[in-house]
mmCIF file of C-alpha atoms in Angstrom:
data_model
loop_
_atom_site.group_PDB
_atom_site.id
_atom_site.type_symbol
_atom_site.label_atom_id
_atom_site.label_comp_id
_atom_site.label_asym_id
_atom_site.label_seq_id
_atom_site.Cartn_x
_atom_site.Cartn_y
_atom_site.Cartn_z
ATOM 1 C CA MET F 87 134.903 132.844 223.181
ATOM 2 C CA PRO F 88 133.108 134.340 225.355
ATOM 3 C CA LEU F 89 132.643 131.996 228.295
ATOM 4 C CA PRO F 90 128.654 132.299 228.015
ATOM 5 C CA ILE F 91 128.657 132.102 224.622
ATOM 6 C CA LEU F 92 130.852 128.745 224.943
ATOM 7 C CA ALA F 93 127.570 127.272 226.999
ATOM 8 C CA LEU F 94 125.151 127.839 224.219
ATOM 9 C CA ALA F 95 127.555 126.221 221.803
ATOM 10 C CA ILE F 96 127.735 122.946 224.097
ATOM 11 C CA ALA F 97 124.306 123.119 223.896
ATOM 12 C CA SER F 98 124.301 123.646 219.758
ATOM 13 C CA PHE F 99 126.744 121.031 219.811
ATOM 14 C CA CYS F 100 123.867 118.557 221.431
ATOM 15 C CA ILE F 101 121.254 119.807 219.265
ATOM 16 C CA GLY F 102 122.838 118.990 216.218
ATOM 17 C CA THR F 103 124.254 115.492 216.864
ATOM 18 C CA THR F 104 120.671 114.612 218.341
ATOM 19 C CA GLU F 105 119.030 116.018 214.670
ATOM 20 C CA PHE F 106 121.236 114.363 211.956
ATOM 21 C CA VAL F 107 123.594 111.353 213.818
ATOM 22 C CA ILE F 108 119.773 109.345 213.558
ATOM 23 C CA MET F 109 120.622 109.756 209.668
ATOM 24 C CA GLY F 110 123.572 107.174 210.567
ATOM 25 C CA LEU F 111 121.749 104.814 212.555
ATOM 26 C CA LEU F 112 118.615 104.250 210.284
ATOM 27 C CA PRO F 113 119.943 100.342 209.892
ATOM 28 C CA GLU F 114 120.664 99.716 212.976
ATOM 29 C CA VAL F 115 117.456 101.409 214.345
ATOM 30 C CA ALA F 116 115.718 99.841 211.700
ATOM 31 C CA ALA F 117 116.850 96.055 212.658
ATOM 32 C CA ASP F 118 116.257 96.616 216.001
ATOM 33 C CA LEU F 119 113.006 97.856 215.851
ATOM 34 C CA GLY F 120 111.450 95.631 213.415
ATOM 35 C CA VAL F 121 110.928 98.323 210.646
ATOM 36 C CA SER F 122 111.727 98.939 207.016
ATOM 37 C CA ILE F 123 114.907 101.394 206.430
ATOM 38 C CA PRO F 124 112.699 104.016 204.980
ATOM 39 C CA SER F 125 110.437 103.738 207.914
ATOM 40 C CA ALA F 126 112.814 104.906 210.115
ATOM 41 C CA GLY F 127 113.759 107.523 208.202
ATOM 42 C CA LEU F 128 110.687 108.606 208.685
ATOM 43 C CA LEU F 129 112.526 109.651 211.977
ATOM 44 C CA VAL F 130 114.311 112.294 210.482
ATOM 45 C CA THR F 131 111.192 113.984 209.059
ATOM 46 C CA GLY F 132 109.073 113.554 212.188
ATOM 47 C CA TYR F 133 111.689 115.917 214.124
ATOM 48 C CA ALA F 134 111.668 118.234 210.982
ATOM 49 C CA LEU F 135 108.105 118.593 211.640
ATOM 50 C CA GLY F 136 108.563 118.748 215.159
ATOM 51 C CA VAL F 137 111.056 122.313 214.504
ATOM 52 C CA VAL F 138 108.791 123.713 212.644
ATOM 53 C CA ILE F 139 105.807 123.247 214.804
ATOM 54 C CA GLY F 140 106.840 123.455 218.143
ATOM 55 C CA ALA F 141 108.899 126.844 217.427
ATOM 56 C CA PRO F 142 106.339 129.227 217.360
ATOM 57 C CA ILE F 143 104.602 127.502 220.571
ATOM 58 C CA VAL F 144 107.421 127.507 222.713
ATOM 59 C CA ALA F 145 108.074 131.271 221.715
ATOM 60 C CA ALA F 146 104.706 132.346 222.469
ATOM 61 C CA ALA F 147 104.895 130.319 225.626
ATOM 62 C CA THR F 148 107.627 131.598 226.789
ATOM 63 C CA ALA F 149 107.738 135.398 225.797
ATOM 64 C CA ARG F 150 107.119 136.781 229.015
ATOM 65 C CA LEU F 151 109.820 134.716 231.134
ATOM 66 C CA PRO F 152 113.141 135.283 231.996
ATOM 67 C CA ARG F 153 115.932 134.191 229.258
ATOM 68 C CA LYS F 154 118.008 132.119 230.845
ATOM 69 C CA PRO F 155 115.707 129.697 232.445
ATOM 70 C CA VAL F 156 114.044 129.422 229.431
ATOM 71 C CA LEU F 157 117.152 128.232 227.808
ATOM 72 C CA VAL F 158 118.035 126.101 231.000
ATOM 73 C CA GLY F 159 114.387 124.321 230.421
ATOM 74 C CA LEU F 160 114.915 124.079 226.926
ATOM 75 C CA ALA F 161 118.540 122.497 227.214
ATOM 76 C CA THR F 162 117.071 119.858 229.590
ATOM 77 C CA LEU F 163 113.925 119.312 227.315
ATOM 78 C CA PHE F 164 116.862 117.740 224.779
ATOM 79 C CA VAL F 165 118.361 115.818 227.545
ATOM 80 C CA ILE F 166 114.646 114.204 228.907
ATOM 81 C CA GLY F 167 113.873 114.092 224.934
ATOM 82 C CA ASN F 168 116.979 112.245 223.991
ATOM 83 C CA LEU F 169 116.661 109.620 227.663
ATOM 84 C CA PHE F 170 113.363 108.825 226.223
ATOM 85 C CA CYS F 171 114.870 108.349 222.683
ATOM 86 C CA ALA F 172 117.451 105.577 224.322
ATOM 87 C CA LEU F 173 114.686 104.053 226.270
ATOM 88 C CA ALA F 174 112.113 103.432 223.560
ATOM 89 C CA PRO F 175 110.725 100.148 223.337
ATOM 90 C CA ASN F 176 109.161 100.419 219.693
ATOM 91 C CA TYR F 177 109.033 102.512 216.870
ATOM 92 C CA TRP F 178 106.410 104.813 217.627
ATOM 93 C CA LEU F 179 107.271 105.723 220.934
ATOM 94 C CA LEU F 180 111.048 106.629 219.662
ATOM 95 C CA MET F 181 109.198 108.717 217.075
ATOM 96 C CA ALA F 182 107.278 110.198 220.018
ATOM 97 C CA ALA F 183 110.502 111.084 221.457
ATOM 98 C CA ARG F 184 111.899 112.333 218.543
ATOM 99 C CA VAL F 185 108.853 114.626 218.299
ATOM 100 C CA PHE F 186 109.333 116.209 221.843
ATOM 101 C CA THR F 187 113.047 116.668 221.665
ATOM 102 C CA ALA F 188 112.334 118.971 218.232
ATOM 103 C CA PHE F 189 109.937 120.591 220.275
ATOM 104 C CA GLY F 190 112.476 122.816 221.870
ATOM 105 C CA HIS F 191 115.053 123.175 218.889
ATOM 106 C CA GLY F 192 113.884 126.768 217.109
ATOM 107 C CA ALA F 193 113.152 127.807 220.262
ATOM 108 C CA PHE F 194 116.900 127.573 221.266
ATOM 109 C CA PHE F 195 118.484 128.797 218.796
ATOM 110 C CA GLY F 196 115.945 131.582 218.309
ATOM 111 C CA ILE F 197 116.369 132.625 221.773
ATOM 112 C CA GLY F 198 119.797 131.928 222.183
ATOM 113 C CA SER F 199 120.638 134.699 219.080
ATOM 114 C CA VAL F 200 118.733 136.884 220.858
ATOM 115 C CA VAL F 201 121.194 135.922 224.078
ATOM 116 C CA ALA F 202 124.535 135.655 222.188
ATOM 117 C CA ALA F 203 123.896 139.179 220.368
ATOM 118 C CA SER F 204 123.242 140.669 223.532
ATOM 119 C CA LEU F 205 126.585 139.518 225.113
ATOM 120 C CA VAL F 206 128.463 141.588 222.802
ATOM 121 C CA PRO F 207 129.069 144.720 221.281
ATOM 122 C CA ARG F 208 126.912 145.908 218.723
ATOM 123 C CA ASN F 209 129.265 145.681 216.397
ATOM 124 C CA LYS F 210 130.124 142.154 217.048
ATOM 125 C CA ARG F 211 126.731 140.275 217.483
ATOM 126 C CA ALA F 212 127.069 138.676 214.217
ATOM 127 C CA SER F 213 130.296 136.706 215.272
ATOM 128 C CA ALA F 214 128.752 135.981 218.585
ATOM 129 C CA ILE F 215 125.555 134.586 216.629
ATOM 130 C CA ALA F 216 128.287 132.486 214.580
ATOM 131 C CA LEU F 217 129.837 130.810 218.055
ATOM 132 C CA MET F 218 126.874 129.603 219.178
ATOM 133 C CA PHE F 219 126.244 128.101 215.753
ATOM 134 C CA ALA F 220 130.142 126.522 215.455
ATOM 135 C CA GLY F 221 128.598 124.175 217.623
ATOM 136 C CA LEU F 222 125.994 122.935 215.401
ATOM 137 C CA THR F 223 128.193 122.792 212.790
ATOM 138 C CA LEU F 224 130.976 120.807 214.677
ATOM 139 C CA SER F 225 128.466 118.035 215.516
ATOM 140 C CA ASN F 226 128.193 117.272 212.126
ATOM 141 C CA ILE F 227 132.783 117.337 212.282
ATOM 142 C CA LEU F 228 132.560 115.516 215.677
ATOM 143 C CA GLY F 229 129.489 114.547 216.814
ATOM 144 C CA VAL F 230 127.428 112.850 214.261
ATOM 145 C CA PRO F 231 130.848 110.382 212.903
ATOM 146 C CA SER F 232 131.651 109.514 216.897
ATOM 147 C CA GLY F 233 127.691 108.896 217.687
ATOM 148 C CA THR F 234 127.844 106.601 214.504
ATOM 149 C CA ALA F 235 130.606 104.660 215.224
ATOM 150 C CA LEU F 236 129.373 104.327 218.599
ATOM 151 C CA GLY F 237 126.076 103.241 217.815
ATOM 152 C CA GLU F 238 127.421 100.824 215.021
ATOM 153 C CA ALA F 239 129.415 99.124 218.330
ATOM 154 C CA PHE F 240 127.554 99.124 221.362
ATOM 155 C CA GLY F 241 123.998 99.622 219.833
ATOM 156 C CA TRP F 242 122.337 102.700 218.738
ATOM 157 C CA ARG F 243 120.430 103.370 222.628
ATOM 158 C CA ALA F 244 124.217 103.650 223.314
ATOM 159 C CA THR F 245 124.895 106.997 221.069
ATOM 160 C CA PHE F 246 121.280 108.917 222.770
ATOM 161 C CA LEU F 247 122.365 108.062 226.252
ATOM 162 C CA ALA F 248 126.038 109.813 225.200
ATOM 163 C CA VAL F 249 123.859 112.428 223.579
ATOM 164 C CA VAL F 250 122.120 112.575 227.158
ATOM 165 C CA GLY F 251 125.558 112.920 229.253
ATOM 166 C CA ILE F 252 126.479 116.411 226.837
ATOM 167 C CA GLY F 253 123.359 117.334 227.502
ATOM 168 C CA LEU F 254 123.786 117.531 230.951
ATOM 169 C CA VAL F 255 127.262 119.488 230.725
ATOM 170 C CA SER F 256 125.252 121.868 228.346
ATOM 171 C CA VAL F 257 122.151 122.127 230.867
ATOM 172 C CA ALA F 258 125.088 123.216 233.349
ATOM 173 C CA ALA F 259 126.742 125.010 231.790
ATOM 174 C CA ILE F 260 124.207 127.665 231.187
ATOM 175 C CA ALA F 261 123.479 127.349 234.333
ATOM 176 C CA TRP F 262 126.886 128.218 236.132
ATOM 177 C CA LEU F 263 127.996 130.825 232.838
ATOM 178 C CA VAL F 264 125.397 132.710 231.607
ATOM 179 C CA PRO F 265 124.024 135.851 232.902
ATOM 180 C CA SER F 266 120.826 136.038 234.936
ATOM 181 C CA ASP F 267 119.519 138.978 233.222
ATOM 182 C CA VAL F 268 120.368 138.507 230.189
ATOM 183 C CA ALA F 269 118.208 140.060 226.951
ATOM 184 C CA GLU F 270 115.313 140.145 229.767
ATOM 185 C CA PRO F 271 112.077 139.781 227.571
ATOM 186 C CA SER F 272 110.516 143.370 226.530
ATOM 187 C CA GLY F 273 107.394 144.783 228.632
ATOM 188 C CA GLY F 274 105.224 143.820 225.806
ATOM 189 C CA GLY F 275 105.168 140.570 226.031
ATOM 190 C CA LEU F 276 103.548 137.843 223.462
ATOM 191 C CA LEU F 277 101.626 140.964 221.855
ATOM 192 C CA ALA F 278 105.269 142.330 221.293
ATOM 193 C CA GLU F 279 106.216 139.374 219.429
ATOM 194 C CA LEU F 280 103.833 139.214 217.150
ATOM 195 C CA ARG F 281 103.304 142.777 216.465
ATOM 196 C CA VAL F 282 106.777 142.563 214.725
ATOM 197 C CA LEU F 283 105.708 139.805 212.220
ATOM 198 C CA GLY F 284 103.834 142.619 210.659
ATOM 199 C CA LYS F 285 107.468 143.822 209.070
ATOM 200 C CA LEU F 286 107.917 143.024 205.348
ATOM 201 C CA GLN F 287 111.073 142.792 206.276
ATOM 202 C CA VAL F 288 111.262 139.764 208.823
ATOM 203 C CA TRP F 289 109.133 137.952 206.796
ATOM 204 C CA LEU F 290 111.771 138.300 203.359
ATOM 205 C CA ALA F 291 114.491 136.912 205.675
ATOM 206 C CA MET F 292 112.418 133.925 206.502
ATOM 207 C CA LEU F 293 111.970 133.237 202.824
ATOM 208 C CA ILE F 294 115.360 133.768 202.331
ATOM 209 C CA ALA F 295 116.229 131.024 204.550
ATOM 210 C CA SER F 296 113.671 128.823 203.321
ATOM 211 C CA LEU F 297 114.941 129.058 199.503
ATOM 212 C CA ALA F 298 118.552 128.495 200.833
ATOM 213 C CA SER F 299 118.183 125.819 202.428
ATOM 214 C CA ALA F 300 115.900 124.241 200.180
ATOM 215 C CA SER F 301 118.520 124.820 197.133
ATOM 216 C CA LEU F 302 120.845 122.909 199.648
ATOM 217 C CA PHE F 303 118.427 119.804 200.491
ATOM 218 C CA ALA F 304 117.343 119.448 196.506
ATOM 219 C CA VAL F 305 120.738 118.428 195.497
ATOM 220 C CA PHE F 306 122.514 117.353 199.420
ATOM 221 C CA THR F 307 118.926 114.736 200.217
ATOM 222 C CA TYR F 308 120.865 112.954 197.039
ATOM 223 C CA ILE F 309 124.831 113.645 197.186
ATOM 224 C CA LYS F 310 125.455 109.692 197.724
ATOM 225 C CA PRO F 311 124.159 108.354 194.993
ATOM 226 C CA TYR F 312 125.294 111.867 193.129
ATOM 227 C CA LEU F 313 128.958 111.116 194.019
ATOM 228 C CA THR F 314 129.127 107.266 193.703
ATOM 229 C CA ASP F 315 126.829 107.488 190.260
ATOM 230 C CA VAL F 316 127.818 110.621 188.438
ATOM 231 C CA SER F 317 131.495 111.360 190.346
ATOM 232 C CA GLY F 318 132.543 107.664 190.858
ATOM 233 C CA LEU F 319 133.943 107.771 194.459
ATOM 234 C CA SER F 320 133.593 104.627 196.637
ATOM 235 C CA THR F 321 130.634 104.440 199.350
ATOM 236 C CA ALA F 322 133.428 105.233 202.076
ATOM 237 C CA THR F 323 135.261 108.035 200.695
ATOM 238 C CA VAL F 324 131.692 109.545 200.072
ATOM 239 C CA THR F 325 131.663 109.450 204.176
ATOM 240 C CA TRP F 326 135.305 111.598 204.183
ATOM 241 C CA VAL F 327 133.591 113.827 201.370
ATOM 242 C CA LEU F 328 131.037 114.506 204.077
ATOM 243 C CA LEU F 329 132.879 115.532 206.742
ATOM 244 C CA LEU F 330 134.685 117.210 204.336
ATOM 245 C CA PHE F 331 131.060 119.057 203.949
ATOM 246 C CA GLY F 332 130.772 119.433 207.510
ATOM 247 C CA ALA F 333 134.350 121.217 208.024
ATOM 248 C CA GLY F 334 132.876 123.874 205.197
ATOM 249 C CA MET F 335 130.070 124.230 207.053
ATOM 250 C CA THR F 336 132.226 125.117 209.916
ATOM 251 C CA ILE F 337 134.839 127.615 208.263
ATOM 252 C CA GLY F 338 132.029 128.912 206.385
ATOM 253 C CA ASN F 339 129.600 129.833 209.848
ATOM 254 C CA LEU F 340 132.444 132.126 211.090
ATOM 255 C CA ILE F 341 133.287 133.308 208.023
ATOM 256 C CA GLY F 342 129.525 134.866 207.697
ATOM 257 C CA GLY F 343 129.962 136.122 211.324
ATOM 258 C CA ARG F 344 132.930 138.666 210.646
ATOM 259 C CA LEU F 345 131.482 139.505 206.797
ATOM 260 C CA ALA F 346 127.594 140.086 208.724
ATOM 261 C CA GLU F 347 129.172 142.569 210.670
ATOM 262 C CA ARG F 348 130.953 144.553 207.687
ATOM 263 C CA ARG F 349 128.243 144.656 205.068
ATOM 264 C CA LEU F 350 125.213 142.681 205.826
ATOM 265 C CA MET F 351 123.014 142.167 203.443
ATOM 266 C CA PRO F 352 125.916 142.571 200.472
ATOM 267 C CA THR F 353 127.108 139.355 202.323
ATOM 268 C CA VAL F 354 124.063 137.659 201.785
ATOM 269 C CA ILE F 355 123.615 138.136 197.848
ATOM 270 C CA GLY F 356 127.166 137.909 196.874
ATOM 271 C CA THR F 357 127.137 134.536 198.903
ATOM 272 C CA LEU F 358 123.671 133.274 197.030
ATOM 273 C CA LEU F 359 125.256 134.054 194.033
ATOM 274 C CA ALA F 360 128.381 132.483 194.544
ATOM 275 C CA MET F 361 126.079 129.270 195.196
ATOM 276 C CA ALA F 362 124.113 129.500 192.518
ATOM 277 C CA LEU F 363 127.277 129.539 190.182
ATOM 278 C CA VAL F 364 128.712 126.224 192.374
ATOM 279 C CA PHE F 365 125.860 124.854 191.331
ATOM 280 C CA VAL F 366 126.064 125.058 187.682
ATOM 281 C CA VAL F 367 129.919 124.016 188.275
ATOM 282 C CA PHE F 368 128.770 120.957 189.949
ATOM 283 C CA ALA F 369 126.513 119.856 186.835
ATOM 284 C CA LYS F 370 129.718 120.392 184.066
ATOM 285 C CA PHE F 371 132.246 119.425 185.944
ATOM 286 C CA GLY F 372 130.818 116.883 188.976
ATOM 287 C CA ALA F 373 131.763 113.698 187.099
ATOM 288 C CA ILE F 374 135.557 114.421 187.645
ATOM 289 C CA ALA F 375 136.271 112.933 191.401
ATOM 290 C CA MET F 376 138.440 115.971 192.501
ATOM 291 C CA ALA F 377 136.519 118.284 191.452
ATOM 292 C CA ALA F 378 133.647 117.546 192.767
ATOM 293 C CA ILE F 379 135.416 116.713 196.335
ATOM 294 C CA ALA F 380 136.729 120.337 196.242
ATOM 295 C CA ILE F 381 133.162 121.901 194.786
ATOM 296 C CA VAL F 382 131.624 119.660 198.095
ATOM 297 C CA PHE F 383 133.488 121.155 200.296
ATOM 298 C CA LEU F 384 133.289 125.266 199.094
ATOM 299 C CA TRP F 385 128.981 124.439 198.545
ATOM 300 C CA GLY F 386 129.520 123.255 202.524
ATOM 301 C CA MET F 387 131.150 126.762 203.504
ATOM 302 C CA LEU F 388 128.743 129.000 201.210
ATOM 303 C CA ILE F 389 125.656 127.689 202.758
ATOM 304 C CA PHE F 390 126.865 127.913 205.907
ATOM 305 C CA ILE F 391 127.833 132.206 205.622
ATOM 306 C CA VAL F 392 124.542 133.452 204.714
ATOM 307 C CA VAL F 393 123.133 131.612 208.221
ATOM 308 C CA PRO F 394 124.619 134.263 210.369
ATOM 309 C CA PRO F 395 123.886 137.164 208.746
ATOM 310 C CA LEU F 396 119.956 135.926 208.179
ATOM 311 C CA GLN F 397 119.909 135.641 211.483
ATOM 312 C CA ILE F 398 120.653 138.551 213.020
ATOM 313 C CA ARG F 399 119.000 140.653 210.252
ATOM 314 C CA VAL F 400 116.015 139.342 211.678
ATOM 315 C CA VAL F 401 116.905 139.903 215.397
ATOM 316 C CA GLU F 402 117.800 143.343 214.232
ATOM 317 C CA ALA F 403 114.219 143.595 211.945
ATOM 318 C CA ALA F 404 112.266 142.637 214.908
ATOM 319 C CA ALA F 405 114.369 144.602 217.718
ATOM 320 C CA GLU F 406 111.046 145.605 219.632
ATOM 321 C CA GLY F 407 110.417 141.639 220.355
ATOM 322 C CA PRO F 408 113.130 139.261 218.730
ATOM 323 C CA ASN F 409 112.020 136.121 220.115
ATOM 324 C CA LEU F 410 109.421 135.007 218.352
ATOM 325 C CA ALA F 411 111.148 136.347 214.697
ATOM 326 C CA ALA F 412 114.805 134.621 215.809
ATOM 327 C CA THR F 413 113.126 131.506 216.242
ATOM 328 C CA LEU F 414 110.509 131.335 213.279
ATOM 329 C CA ILE F 415 113.720 131.708 210.872
ATOM 330 C CA GLN F 416 114.879 128.228 212.476
ATOM 331 C CA SER F 417 111.359 126.765 210.863
ATOM 332 C CA ALA F 418 111.627 128.877 207.892
ATOM 333 C CA PHE F 419 115.094 126.561 207.228
ATOM 334 C CA ASN F 420 113.340 123.459 208.389
ATOM 335 C CA VAL F 421 110.788 124.361 205.538
ATOM 336 C CA GLY F 422 113.060 124.840 203.005
ATOM 337 C CA ASN F 423 114.751 121.152 204.636
ATOM 338 C CA ALA F 424 111.485 119.487 203.588
ATOM 339 C CA GLY F 425 111.013 121.400 200.714
ATOM 340 C CA GLY F 426 114.190 121.328 198.908
ATOM 341 C CA ALA F 427 114.468 117.232 199.084
ATOM 342 C CA TRP F 428 110.500 117.321 198.144
ATOM 343 C CA ILE F 429 111.769 119.472 195.079
ATOM 344 C CA GLY F 430 114.985 117.292 194.532
ATOM 345 C CA GLY F 431 112.691 114.259 194.287
ATOM 346 C CA LEU F 432 110.279 115.507 192.259
ATOM 347 C CA ALA F 433 112.382 116.433 189.589
ATOM 348 C CA ILE F 434 113.799 113.317 189.461
ATOM 349 C CA SER F 435 110.909 111.447 189.166
ATOM 350 C CA TRP F 436 110.305 114.207 186.134
ATOM 351 C CA GLY F 437 113.266 112.873 184.823
ATOM 352 C CA VAL F 438 116.566 114.724 186.141
ATOM 353 C CA SER F 439 118.789 113.247 186.162
ATOM 354 C CA TYR F 440 121.310 112.995 189.172
ATOM 355 C CA ALA F 441 123.448 115.340 187.506
ATOM 356 C CA GLN F 442 121.857 117.906 186.324
ATOM 357 C CA LEU F 443 120.091 117.815 189.986
ATOM 358 C CA PRO F 444 122.465 120.847 190.928
ATOM 359 C CA LEU F 445 120.897 122.587 188.403
ATOM 360 C CA VAL F 446 117.170 122.517 190.430
ATOM 361 C CA GLY F 447 119.660 123.708 192.788
ATOM 362 C CA ALA F 448 120.555 126.431 191.588
ATOM 363 C CA ALA F 449 117.601 128.190 189.952
ATOM 364 C CA LEU F 450 116.506 128.103 194.174
ATOM 365 C CA ALA F 451 119.128 129.670 194.589
ATOM 366 C CA LEU F 452 119.043 132.457 192.259
ATOM 367 C CA LEU F 453 114.727 132.825 194.247
ATOM 368 C CA ALA F 454 117.159 133.552 197.157
ATOM 369 C CA VAL F 455 119.092 136.267 195.335
ATOM 370 C CA ALA F 456 115.718 137.524 194.254
ATOM 371 C CA ALA F 457 114.308 137.985 197.749
ATOM 372 C CA ALA F 458 117.552 138.905 199.077
ATOM 373 C CA VAL F 459 117.886 142.162 196.659
ATOM 374 C CA LEU F 460 113.944 142.814 197.517
ATOM 375 C CA LEU F 461 115.089 143.026 201.212
ATOM 376 C CA GLN F 462 117.448 144.689 200.532
ATOM 377 C CA SER F 463 115.629 147.611 198.230
ATOM 378 C CA VAL F 464 112.938 147.598 201.407
ATOM 379 C CA ASP F 465 115.604 148.421 203.736
ATOM 380 C CA ARG F 466 117.029 151.284 201.454
ATOM 381 C CA ARG F 467 113.096 152.848 201.465
ATOM 382 C CA THR F 468 112.566 152.391 205.097
ATOM 383 C CA VAL F 469 115.639 154.188 205.959
ATOM 384 C CA LEU F 470 114.667 156.768 203.577
ATOM 385 C CA GLN F 471 111.430 157.232 205.240
ATOM 386 C CA THR F 472 112.265 157.405 208.608
ATOM 387 C CA ARG F 473 115.713 159.887 207.676
ATOM 388 C CA PRO F 474 114.827 163.349 208.977
ATOM 389 C CA ALA F 475 113.682 166.728 206.464
ATOM 390 C CA GLU F 476 116.431 168.733 206.533
#
């Protein structure tokens, strides 16, 4: 892994741990701050909303600034935000600190993707983006369980202080290893960034990201009751299954980077079709414990195969001003996270059982396939229109 991309991966590990570790600490946070566990759960929602709202604001505000100082600044924001989380004396200040921290999330991954792609030859850009995102997937395997264990042993504030330490390492790594002249912003500044949002391909890529993410979270939000009630697994076993899901995400992320370099949109379409099939198989065989475990691993792998191709597709479609578009796709993923959880909950309230919930995920994955096929068709028409006459 090139050292500048390693620096970005360290920061993405820090960001991923920040985002997800709170889920394992909800009882401790709720007890310490005197709120209910559902109220503590809103700290997850607050972070997601911070990503959605903050991404375009930060990207627009930094459109004309050099990329390296922006990345250092965003990594520093995460250090300060996690420090505020560790010191927050009450629930509302902790919520404010979570939202503040999330403001840099989308911009970091968006700008980081552009920077990572600029550090390697064109035919290696998808793999470079995948390597940066490897920090995010590894956070689910190493950062979240380690942070949860640390919080259970020494209090939830200790976990956030540990993330502060990792964040300081990432700030130093970016400042030291990322070249100063990397991926300088286009001369058009914010206007150039906004102009590319007029491209249908950019919006279709974002739609695919939202639908793919929604298909995941419509089921994954309720994966614990699914695995315990339908598959018959113990709570302790579920923890290990979720680690296996994280391992699948890491493998899928690296596979996605490789496949995108060969056939980008066919990789997206084929993977989304495979996801829809896996959901159908999950609904049919999820009651068999070993089958459910294998499906969860495969599911985790497939969902992250599509991340590098979609990220690089947006960067390519918005070549004249890629930073805002590459940032907004992170908002699109988070819109899908929230929307999928809501759709899954709505389906359950309408009488869909946990056993049949994967069929909701399958329907959303097929909608993502339709959007991907449309994007491929638009790409082909664009190529034909721009091809010189013979």
